[in-house]
Tab-separated table of C-alpha atoms in Angstrom:
chain	number	residue	atom	x	y	z
A	5	MET	CA	-22.865	-19.750	-8.110
A	6	GLU	CA	-20.056	-19.836	-5.564
A	7	ILE	CA	-18.526	-23.296	-5.194
A	8	ASN	CA	-17.694	-24.437	-1.664
A	9	ARG	CA	-14.258	-25.899	-2.279
A	10	SER	CA	-13.533	-26.699	1.357
A	11	ASN	CA	-16.255	-29.395	1.394
A	12	TRP	CA	-14.637	-31.136	-1.571
A	13	PHE	CA	-11.220	-30.993	0.024
A	14	ASN	CA	-12.565	-32.341	3.342
A	15	TRP	CA	-14.120	-35.228	1.408
A	16	PHE	CA	-10.805	-35.780	-0.342
A	17	ASN	CA	-8.991	-35.850	3.006
A	18	TYR	CA	-11.394	-38.474	4.363
A	19	LEU	CA	-10.963	-40.733	1.358
A	20	CYS	CA	-7.192	-40.639	1.635
A	21	ARG	CA	-6.788	-41.578	5.298
A	22	ARG	CA	-5.972	-45.240	4.773
A	23	SER	CA	-2.801	-46.172	2.944
A	24	PHE	CA	-4.340	-49.211	1.197
A	25	ARG	CA	-6.790	-47.233	-0.915
A	26	ARG	CA	-4.971	-43.894	-0.889
A	27	ARG	CA	-3.808	-43.586	-4.465
A	28	LEU	CA	-6.890	-44.851	-6.257
A	29	LEU	CA	-9.262	-42.713	-4.236
A	30	ALA	CA	-6.947	-39.709	-4.328
A	31	TRP	CA	-7.038	-39.879	-8.105
A	32	LEU	CA	-10.847	-40.041	-8.202
A	33	ALA	CA	-11.165	-37.166	-5.743
A	34	LEU	CA	-8.683	-35.034	-7.638
A	35	ILE	CA	-10.627	-35.516	-10.871
A	36	THR	CA	-13.730	-34.233	-9.092
A	37	LEU	CA	-11.807	-31.441	-7.387
A	38	THR	CA	-10.267	-30.265	-10.642
A	39	SER	CA	-13.696	-30.134	-12.275
A	40	VAL	CA	-15.130	-28.064	-9.412
A	41	ILE	CA	-12.339	-25.491	-9.390
A	42	THR	CA	-12.436	-25.321	-13.179
A	43	LEU	CA	-15.977	-23.929	-13.002
A	44	SER	CA	-14.847	-20.849	-11.112
A	45	HIS	CA	-11.433	-20.295	-12.723
A	46	TRP	CA	-11.716	-21.562	-16.298
A	47	SER	CA	-13.082	-18.339	-17.748
A	48	ILE	CA	-10.180	-16.430	-16.167
A	49	ALA	CA	-7.629	-18.703	-17.817
A	50	GLN	CA	-9.349	-18.473	-21.206
A	51	ALA	CA	-9.469	-14.691	-20.951
A	52	PHE	CA	-5.679	-14.681	-21.074
A	53	ASP	CA	-5.406	-17.144	-23.916
A	54	PRO	CA	-7.998	-19.651	-25.245
A	55	THR	CA	-5.182	-22.067	-26.126
A	56	VAL	CA	-4.922	-22.875	-22.415
A	57	ALA	CA	-8.212	-24.732	-22.681
A	58	MET	CA	-6.898	-26.706	-25.638
A	59	ILE	CA	-3.716	-27.626	-23.778
A	60	ALA	CA	-5.488	-28.642	-20.587
A	61	GLN	CA	-8.196	-30.705	-22.300
A	62	SER	CA	-6.089	-32.374	-24.974
A	63	PRO	CA	-5.982	-36.156	-24.436
A	64	ASN	CA	-2.505	-36.162	-25.961
A	65	ALA	CA	-0.999	-33.745	-23.429
A	66	SER	CA	1.234	-35.617	-21.004
A	67	PRO	CA	1.225	-34.571	-17.326
A	68	GLU	CA	4.854	-33.489	-17.753
A	69	SER	CA	3.735	-31.205	-20.596
A	70	LEU	CA	0.993	-29.737	-18.401
A	71	VAL	CA	3.562	-28.990	-15.681
A	72	GLU	CA	5.821	-27.271	-18.202
A	73	GLN	CA	2.936	-25.250	-19.644
A	74	GLY	CA	1.952	-24.256	-16.110
A	75	GLN	CA	5.478	-23.023	-15.421
A	76	GLN	CA	5.411	-20.924	-18.585
A	77	ARG	CA	2.057	-19.412	-17.654
A	78	TYR	CA	3.235	-18.689	-14.118
A	79	GLN	CA	6.331	-16.869	-15.381
A	80	MET	CA	4.056	-14.766	-17.614
A	81	GLY	CA	2.003	-13.804	-14.553
A	82	ASP	CA	-0.997	-15.837	-15.749
A	83	TYR	CA	-1.520	-17.482	-12.360
A	84	ALA	CA	-5.096	-18.657	-12.944
A	85	ALA	CA	-4.138	-20.628	-16.049
A	86	ALA	CA	-1.031	-21.997	-14.307
A	87	ALA	CA	-3.091	-23.257	-11.363
A	88	GLN	CA	-5.550	-24.979	-13.702
A	89	LEU	CA	-2.799	-26.689	-15.698
A	90	TRP	CA	-1.028	-27.890	-12.547
A	91	GLU	CA	-4.231	-29.272	-11.046
A	92	ASN	CA	-4.872	-31.179	-14.251
A	93	ALA	CA	-1.293	-32.469	-14.101
A	94	ALA	CA	-1.856	-33.584	-10.491
A	95	ALA	CA	-4.933	-35.543	-11.553
A	96	GLU	CA	-2.975	-37.185	-14.396
A	97	PHE	CA	-0.068	-38.120	-12.134
A	98	GLY	CA	-2.544	-39.510	-9.608
A	99	ALA	CA	-4.074	-41.689	-12.311
A	100	ILE	CA	-0.729	-43.395	-12.954
A	101	GLY	CA	0.168	-43.621	-9.264
A	102	ASP	CA	3.054	-41.117	-9.351
A	103	LEU	CA	2.676	-39.741	-5.818
A	104	PHE	CA	5.821	-37.617	-5.991
A	105	GLN	CA	4.850	-35.687	-9.124
A	106	GLN	CA	1.224	-35.468	-8.003
A	107	SER	CA	2.295	-33.815	-4.749
A	108	GLN	CA	4.739	-31.495	-6.522
A	109	SER	CA	2.014	-30.388	-8.948
A	110	LEU	CA	-0.360	-29.621	-6.071
A	111	ASN	CA	2.402	-27.560	-4.434
A	112	TYR	CA	2.735	-25.564	-7.648
A	113	ALA	CA	-1.041	-25.047	-7.871
A	114	ALA	CA	-1.167	-23.855	-4.254
A	115	GLN	CA	1.559	-21.288	-4.956
A	116	ALA	CA	-0.304	-20.036	-8.034
A	117	TYR	CA	-3.504	-19.584	-6.033
A	118	GLU	CA	-1.516	-17.824	-3.306
A	119	ALA	CA	-0.134	-15.427	-5.933
A	120	LEU	CA	-3.732	-14.724	-6.998
A	121	GLY	CA	-4.658	-13.974	-3.390
A	122	ASN	CA	-7.113	-16.903	-3.483
A	123	TRP	CA	-6.174	-18.350	-0.125
A	124	SER	CA	-9.092	-20.767	0.192
A	125	ALA	CA	-8.141	-22.490	-3.082
A	126	SER	CA	-4.465	-22.498	-2.077
A	127	GLU	CA	-5.289	-24.018	1.302
A	128	GLY	CA	-7.453	-26.601	-0.417
A	129	ALA	CA	-4.642	-27.695	-2.743
A	130	ILE	CA	-2.259	-28.049	0.207
A	131	THR	CA	-4.848	-29.968	2.242
A	132	ALA	CA	-5.305	-32.334	-0.693
A	133	ASN	CA	-1.524	-32.660	-0.973
A	134	LEU	CA	-0.911	-33.438	2.694
A	135	ALA	CA	-3.717	-36.006	2.600
A	136	LEU	CA	-1.661	-38.027	0.104
A	137	TRP	CA	1.035	-38.802	2.635
A	138	ASP	CA	1.041	-41.430	5.371
A	139	GLU	CA	1.133	-40.059	8.899
A	140	ASP	CA	4.444	-41.875	9.414
A	141	SER	CA	6.930	-40.143	7.099
A	142	THR	CA	10.006	-42.038	8.334
A	143	THR	CA	9.888	-44.414	5.353
A	144	LEU	CA	9.845	-41.638	2.741
A	145	SER	CA	12.805	-41.005	0.442
A	146	PRO	CA	14.731	-37.704	0.711
A	147	ALA	CA	13.067	-36.452	-2.499
A	148	HIS	CA	9.601	-37.179	-1.112
A	149	LEU	CA	10.500	-35.522	2.195
A	150	GLN	CA	11.594	-32.390	0.329
A	151	VAL	CA	8.237	-32.156	-1.445
A	152	LEU	CA	6.466	-32.701	1.879
A	153	GLY	CA	8.592	-29.956	3.412
A	154	GLN	CA	7.571	-27.626	0.576
A	155	ALA	CA	3.900	-28.375	1.264
A	156	TRP	CA	4.305	-27.518	4.954
A	157	THR	CA	6.190	-24.352	3.967
A	158	ILE	CA	3.394	-23.163	1.672
A	159	GLN	CA	0.781	-23.870	4.326
A	160	GLY	CA	2.836	-21.949	6.887
A	161	SER	CA	3.128	-18.971	4.539
A	162	LEU	CA	-0.649	-18.954	4.046
A	163	LEU	CA	-1.218	-18.984	7.802
A	164	LEU	CA	1.260	-16.148	8.246
A	165	GLU	CA	-0.472	-14.065	5.568
A	166	GLN	CA	-3.763	-14.618	7.381
A	167	SER	CA	-2.334	-13.258	10.654
A	168	GLN	CA	-2.008	-16.648	12.340
A	169	PRO	CA	1.685	-16.551	13.359
A	170	GLN	CA	1.427	-19.200	16.072
A	171	ALA	CA	-0.107	-21.772	13.722
A	172	ALA	CA	2.379	-20.729	11.030
A	173	LEU	CA	5.300	-21.277	13.397
A	174	ALA	CA	4.122	-24.800	14.242
A	175	THR	CA	3.734	-25.561	10.535
A	176	PHE	CA	7.199	-24.231	9.672
A	177	GLU	CA	8.595	-26.456	12.423
A	178	GLN	CA	7.028	-29.450	10.662
A	179	ALA	CA	8.690	-28.297	7.443
A	180	THR	CA	11.998	-28.132	9.331
A	181	GLU	CA	11.574	-31.740	10.470
A	182	SER	CA	10.977	-32.868	6.873
A	183	TYR	CA	14.040	-30.989	5.575
A	184	GLN	CA	16.213	-32.321	8.407
A	185	ALA	CA	15.118	-35.884	7.643
A	186	ALA	CA	15.916	-35.264	3.965
A	187	ASP	CA	19.328	-33.786	4.878
A	188	ASP	CA	18.362	-30.754	2.796
A	189	GLU	CA	20.471	-27.816	4.051
A	190	THR	CA	18.885	-25.279	1.693
A	191	GLY	CA	15.376	-26.296	2.681
A	192	LEU	CA	16.358	-26.217	6.340
A	193	LEU	CA	17.759	-22.705	5.984
A	194	ARG	CA	14.611	-21.535	4.207
A	195	SER	CA	12.502	-23.051	6.969
A	196	GLN	CA	14.501	-21.275	9.667
A	197	ILE	CA	14.025	-17.950	7.870
A	198	ASN	CA	10.288	-18.632	7.725
A	199	GLN	CA	10.231	-19.500	11.422
A	200	ALA	CA	11.944	-16.188	12.162
A	201	LYS	CA	9.267	-14.344	10.161
A	202	ALA	CA	6.541	-16.119	12.150
A	203	LEU	CA	8.258	-15.241	15.432
A	204	GLN	CA	8.583	-11.636	14.274
A	205	ALA	CA	4.869	-11.477	13.424
A	206	HIS	CA	4.151	-12.919	16.879
A	207	GLY	CA	6.259	-10.201	18.532
A	208	PHE	CA	9.062	-12.546	19.606
A	209	TYR	CA	11.830	-10.401	18.122
A	210	ARG	CA	14.704	-11.609	20.288
A	211	ARG	CA	13.933	-15.272	19.616
A	212	ALA	CA	13.735	-14.568	15.888
A	213	ILE	CA	17.082	-12.744	15.972
A	214	GLU	CA	18.747	-15.595	17.893
A	215	LEU	CA	17.432	-18.094	15.364
A	216	LEU	CA	18.717	-16.144	12.361
A	217	GLU	CA	22.020	-15.109	13.890
A	218	GLY	CA	22.877	-18.786	14.007
A	219	THR	CA	22.443	-18.942	10.232
A	220	GLN	CA	24.164	-15.623	9.465
A	221	PRO	CA	27.617	-17.084	8.595
A	222	LEU	CA	25.913	-19.479	6.174
A	223	LEU	CA	23.916	-16.647	4.605
A	224	ILE	CA	27.008	-14.489	4.102
A	225	ASP	CA	29.462	-17.183	3.012
A	226	GLN	CA	27.306	-19.100	0.522
A	227	ALA	CA	27.127	-18.224	-3.170
A	228	PRO	CA	24.768	-15.327	-3.927
A	229	SER	CA	21.164	-16.529	-3.893
A	230	LEU	CA	17.691	-15.135	-3.350
A	231	LEU	CA	17.504	-17.232	-0.194
A	232	ALA	CA	20.612	-15.543	1.238
A	233	ALA	CA	19.240	-12.122	0.274
A	234	ALA	CA	15.925	-12.901	1.978
A	235	GLY	CA	17.595	-14.222	5.133
A	236	LEU	CA	19.835	-11.176	5.532
A	237	ARG	CA	16.899	-8.893	4.783
A	238	THR	CA	14.742	-10.566	7.441
A	239	LEU	CA	17.514	-10.317	10.024
A	240	GLY	CA	18.060	-6.671	9.077
A	241	SER	CA	14.360	-5.962	9.541
A	242	LEU	CA	14.451	-7.580	12.974
A	243	LYS	CA	17.497	-5.558	14.005
A	244	ARG	CA	15.714	-2.378	12.949
A	245	THR	CA	12.656	-3.358	14.996
A	246	VAL	CA	14.735	-3.618	18.179
A	247	GLY	CA	16.491	-0.313	17.442
A	248	ASP	CA	19.882	-1.600	16.240
A	249	PHE	CA	19.919	0.588	13.126
A	250	SER	CA	23.639	0.222	12.447
A	251	ALA	CA	23.566	-3.586	12.268
A	252	ALA	CA	20.281	-3.460	10.340
A	253	GLU	CA	21.739	-1.156	7.711
A	254	THR	CA	24.829	-3.344	7.262
A	255	LEU	CA	22.686	-6.464	6.767
A	256	LEU	CA	20.274	-4.763	4.378
A	257	LYS	CA	23.100	-3.324	2.283
A	258	ARG	CA	24.570	-6.820	1.964
A	259	SER	CA	21.139	-8.139	0.978
A	260	LEU	CA	20.853	-5.373	-1.626
A	261	GLN	CA	24.310	-6.197	-2.991
A	262	ILE	CA	23.333	-9.853	-3.457
A	263	ALA	CA	20.008	-8.900	-5.074
A	264	GLU	CA	21.799	-6.581	-7.498
A	265	GLN	CA	24.294	-9.325	-8.374
A	266	LEU	CA	21.370	-11.598	-9.199
A	267	GLY	CA	19.500	-8.832	-11.023
A	268	ASP	CA	16.251	-9.614	-9.197
A	269	GLU	CA	14.130	-6.443	-9.164
A	270	ASP	CA	11.756	-7.572	-6.418
A	271	ALA	CA	14.638	-8.543	-4.101
A	272	ILE	CA	16.351	-5.222	-4.865
A	273	ALA	CA	13.150	-3.328	-4.032
A	274	ALA	CA	12.638	-5.283	-0.804
A	275	ALA	CA	16.152	-4.431	0.425
A	276	GLN	CA	15.744	-0.788	-0.640
A	277	PHE	CA	12.478	-0.637	1.275
A	278	GLY	CA	14.206	-1.764	4.463
A	279	LEU	CA	16.959	0.817	3.969
A	280	ALA	CA	14.383	3.542	3.264
A	281	ASN	CA	12.584	2.737	6.509
A	282	ILE	CA	15.844	3.066	8.453
A	283	ALA	CA	16.612	6.389	6.744
A	284	ALA	CA	13.120	7.690	7.571
A	285	ALA	CA	13.438	6.602	11.224
A	286	SER	CA	16.876	8.300	11.376
A	287	ASP	CA	15.510	11.624	10.064
A	288	ARG	CA	17.378	11.223	6.768
A	289	THR	CA	14.236	12.183	4.903
A	290	ASP	CA	15.835	13.030	1.548
A	291	GLU	CA	17.516	9.626	1.390
A	292	ALA	CA	14.310	7.881	2.421
A	293	GLN	CA	12.280	9.696	-0.233
A	294	THR	CA	14.810	8.846	-2.931
A	295	LEU	CA	14.631	5.139	-2.081
A	296	TYR	CA	10.832	5.071	-1.809
A	297	GLU	CA	10.595	6.844	-5.165
A	298	GLN	CA	12.989	4.353	-6.810
A	299	ILE	CA	10.818	1.440	-5.694
A	300	PHE	CA	7.567	3.217	-6.541
A	301	SER	CA	8.807	3.996	-10.068
A	302	SER	CA	10.368	0.591	-10.813
A	303	ASN	CA	8.822	-2.424	-12.497
A	304	VAL	CA	8.200	-4.564	-9.416
A	305	ALA	CA	5.295	-6.564	-8.024
A	306	PRO	CA	2.230	-4.377	-7.295
A	307	THR	CA	2.416	-5.290	-3.600
A	308	GLN	CA	5.933	-3.817	-3.467
A	309	THR	CA	4.719	-0.663	-5.220
A	310	VAL	CA	1.870	-0.268	-2.722
A	311	LYS	CA	4.134	-0.826	0.290
A	312	ALA	CA	6.674	1.722	-0.915
A	313	GLY	CA	3.951	4.176	-1.966
A	314	GLY	CA	2.199	3.867	1.388
A	315	ALA	CA	5.409	4.479	3.345
A	316	TRP	CA	6.367	7.381	1.087
A	317	LEU	CA	2.887	8.889	1.462
A	318	SER	CA	3.184	8.656	5.253
A	319	LEU	CA	6.501	10.534	5.141
A	320	LEU	CA	5.079	13.193	2.808
A	321	VAL	CA	2.124	13.733	5.135
A	322	GLU	CA	4.561	14.226	8.006
A	323	LEU	CA	6.408	16.798	5.882
A	324	GLU	CA	3.093	18.332	4.746
A	325	ASN	CA	4.290	18.166	1.147
A	326	VAL	CA	0.930	18.565	-0.592
A	327	GLY	CA	2.408	18.802	-4.096
A	328	ALA	CA	4.208	15.460	-3.794
A	329	ILE	CA	1.147	13.825	-2.209
A	330	ASP	CA	-0.993	14.900	-5.163
A	331	SER	CA	1.686	13.576	-7.508
A	332	ILE	CA	1.834	9.998	-6.164
A	333	LEU	CA	-1.768	9.492	-5.025
A	334	PRO	CA	-3.307	8.710	-8.466
A	335	ARG	CA	-0.831	5.916	-9.207
A	336	LEU	CA	-1.071	4.573	-5.662
A	337	THR	CA	-4.860	4.464	-5.988
A	338	SER	CA	-4.779	2.676	-9.348
A	339	THR	CA	-2.174	0.148	-8.174
A	340	LEU	CA	-4.253	-0.630	-5.084
A	341	ALA	CA	-7.272	-1.319	-7.291
A	342	GLU	CA	-5.181	-3.693	-9.454
A	343	LEU	CA	-4.253	-5.918	-6.508
A	344	SER	CA	-6.108	-9.211	-6.239
A	345	LEU	CA	-8.793	-9.409	-3.566
A	346	SER	CA	-6.894	-10.350	-0.410
A	347	ARG	CA	-6.195	-9.319	3.159
A	348	ILE	CA	-3.077	-7.574	1.854
A	349	ARG	CA	-5.221	-5.246	-0.254
A	350	THR	CA	-7.783	-4.767	2.516
A	351	TYR	CA	-5.245	-3.645	5.090
A	352	ALA	CA	-3.339	-1.523	2.567
A	353	TYR	CA	-6.537	0.425	1.929
A	354	ILE	CA	-7.004	0.902	5.688
A	355	ASP	CA	-3.407	1.980	6.328
A	356	ILE	CA	-3.344	4.478	3.460
A	357	ALA	CA	-6.742	5.853	4.452
A	358	SER	CA	-5.483	6.368	8.012
A	359	THR	CA	-2.511	8.295	6.615
A	360	LEU	CA	-4.667	10.523	4.392
A	361	ALA	CA	-7.047	11.254	7.266
A	362	LYS	CA	-4.228	13.104	9.042
A	363	MET	CA	-4.436	15.860	6.419
A	364	PRO	CA	-6.868	18.723	7.131
A	365	GLN	CA	-7.981	19.172	3.502
A	366	THR	CA	-11.453	17.807	2.713
A	367	ILE	CA	-10.334	16.131	-0.514
A	368	TYR	CA	-7.962	13.800	1.370
A	369	ARG	CA	-10.600	12.877	3.942
A	370	GLN	CA	-12.970	12.037	1.094
A	371	SER	CA	-10.340	9.731	-0.398
A	372	ALA	CA	-9.836	8.146	3.029
A	373	VAL	CA	-13.579	7.443	3.324
A	374	GLU	CA	-13.631	5.883	-0.166
A	375	PHE	CA	-10.624	3.683	0.668
A	376	LEU	CA	-12.234	2.514	3.905
A	377	ALA	CA	-15.496	1.733	2.122
A	378	GLN	CA	-13.528	-0.422	-0.342
A	379	ALA	CA	-11.648	-2.067	2.540
A	380	ARG	CA	-14.924	-2.960	4.222
A	381	GLN	CA	-16.311	-4.369	0.978
A	382	ASP	CA	-13.151	-6.470	0.497
A	383	ALA	CA	-13.307	-7.741	4.073
A	384	GLN	CA	-16.961	-8.748	3.613
A	385	SER	CA	-16.116	-10.595	0.388
A	386	LEU	CA	-13.315	-12.444	2.189
A	387	GLY	CA	-15.434	-13.187	5.254
A	388	ASP	CA	-12.810	-11.337	7.302
A	389	LEU	CA	-14.723	-10.088	10.352
A	390	SER	CA	-11.668	-8.506	11.994
A	391	GLY	CA	-10.869	-6.617	8.776
A	392	GLU	CA	-14.452	-5.382	8.527
A	393	SER	CA	-14.380	-4.250	12.156
A	394	TYR	CA	-11.014	-2.534	11.670
A	395	SER	CA	-12.252	-0.651	8.597
A	396	LEU	CA	-15.383	0.541	10.439
A	397	GLY	CA	-13.315	1.630	13.430
A	398	SER	CA	-10.960	3.531	11.154
A	399	LEU	CA	-13.945	5.174	9.455
A	400	GLY	CA	-15.180	6.369	12.835
A	401	LYS	CA	-11.770	7.931	13.498
A	402	VAL	CA	-11.885	9.761	10.157
A	403	TYR	CA	-15.259	11.298	11.012
A	404	PHE	CA	-14.041	12.189	14.490
A	405	GLN	CA	-10.965	13.931	13.066
A	406	ALA	CA	-13.137	15.752	10.500
A	407	HIS	CA	-15.204	17.290	13.285
A	408	ARG	CA	-12.051	18.445	15.075
A	409	TRP	CA	-10.775	20.517	12.140
């Protein structure tokens, strides 16, 4: 039976409104909350390794040990087990009144659920986290303010992923306030990058560029870091959007250089993807194909593979390269199916189906119809009415195009 987590989190939020009883009641609510989420996720964690159950349930496991085990599981890609361990750690920290570690553990759990594409559970963990804090944060220590800033950042990212850029922007601004109060320059820089992404999603490209151009010297001059690579990459993407390809390419190449210095494959692929898009828009199709192929063939996150594969497929359709289309389509299809249920997967199915529908051959239109049927099913499972409507509208276009051939 499907568990309605939001009701539990709303109850948790109510219990935690008053400072006097906050910690005791937060602990009791978290124990209940952990039990509820365990029902729907425990079998997933055990499927990876039954020892997770032993670790999480052992009375001798300290909350610090649970956090460490969660980090190990997360690095292995076992996000379900990591989320469970971190929620258990949060409950343990709540029991001893360690608000800082409790909040940090809930942040970790929210990120694990986000990685799974389980946005409702991620939102619930962040709601529970924010409910721990007093409305007046002026008395908090810098360390506590940093953790609060992280919570706002995660919530903003979730809103952005759910196509709510305005709400995301407001949330990132709250994160900025927390980082400023903590005198955390790195957190502040990260928050400004996130604000720029929200502005970009909202269509406010010039405002986003102005915001990031103010941070550009810091991004370039600081020691190589994933944050610097991400900031330069975001600014490069914005420059490309407004047609400044030269500046965009310079920024993306610098981002790629930093990513290569750090040896981070996902950051390398993200920078290459930006450069490939510029090459494609500049009619340098051979260069674009080479970059898309490098990403598509590398060992990166499935979402990166799908993005690169989708863009490459679109270029191949433009070139009417049937042989290459047939070569990449099987892997693209299997990688799409491997993605966790999420809006990302839903809209990837729709975009790729729309690309395939441009081909006159019946076999591609059949694939497009199958992709759109899966997109609609995903949207229904997520309760995403706009996604369901979009998939149906796209299906209508496929049939219309079929009758034109």
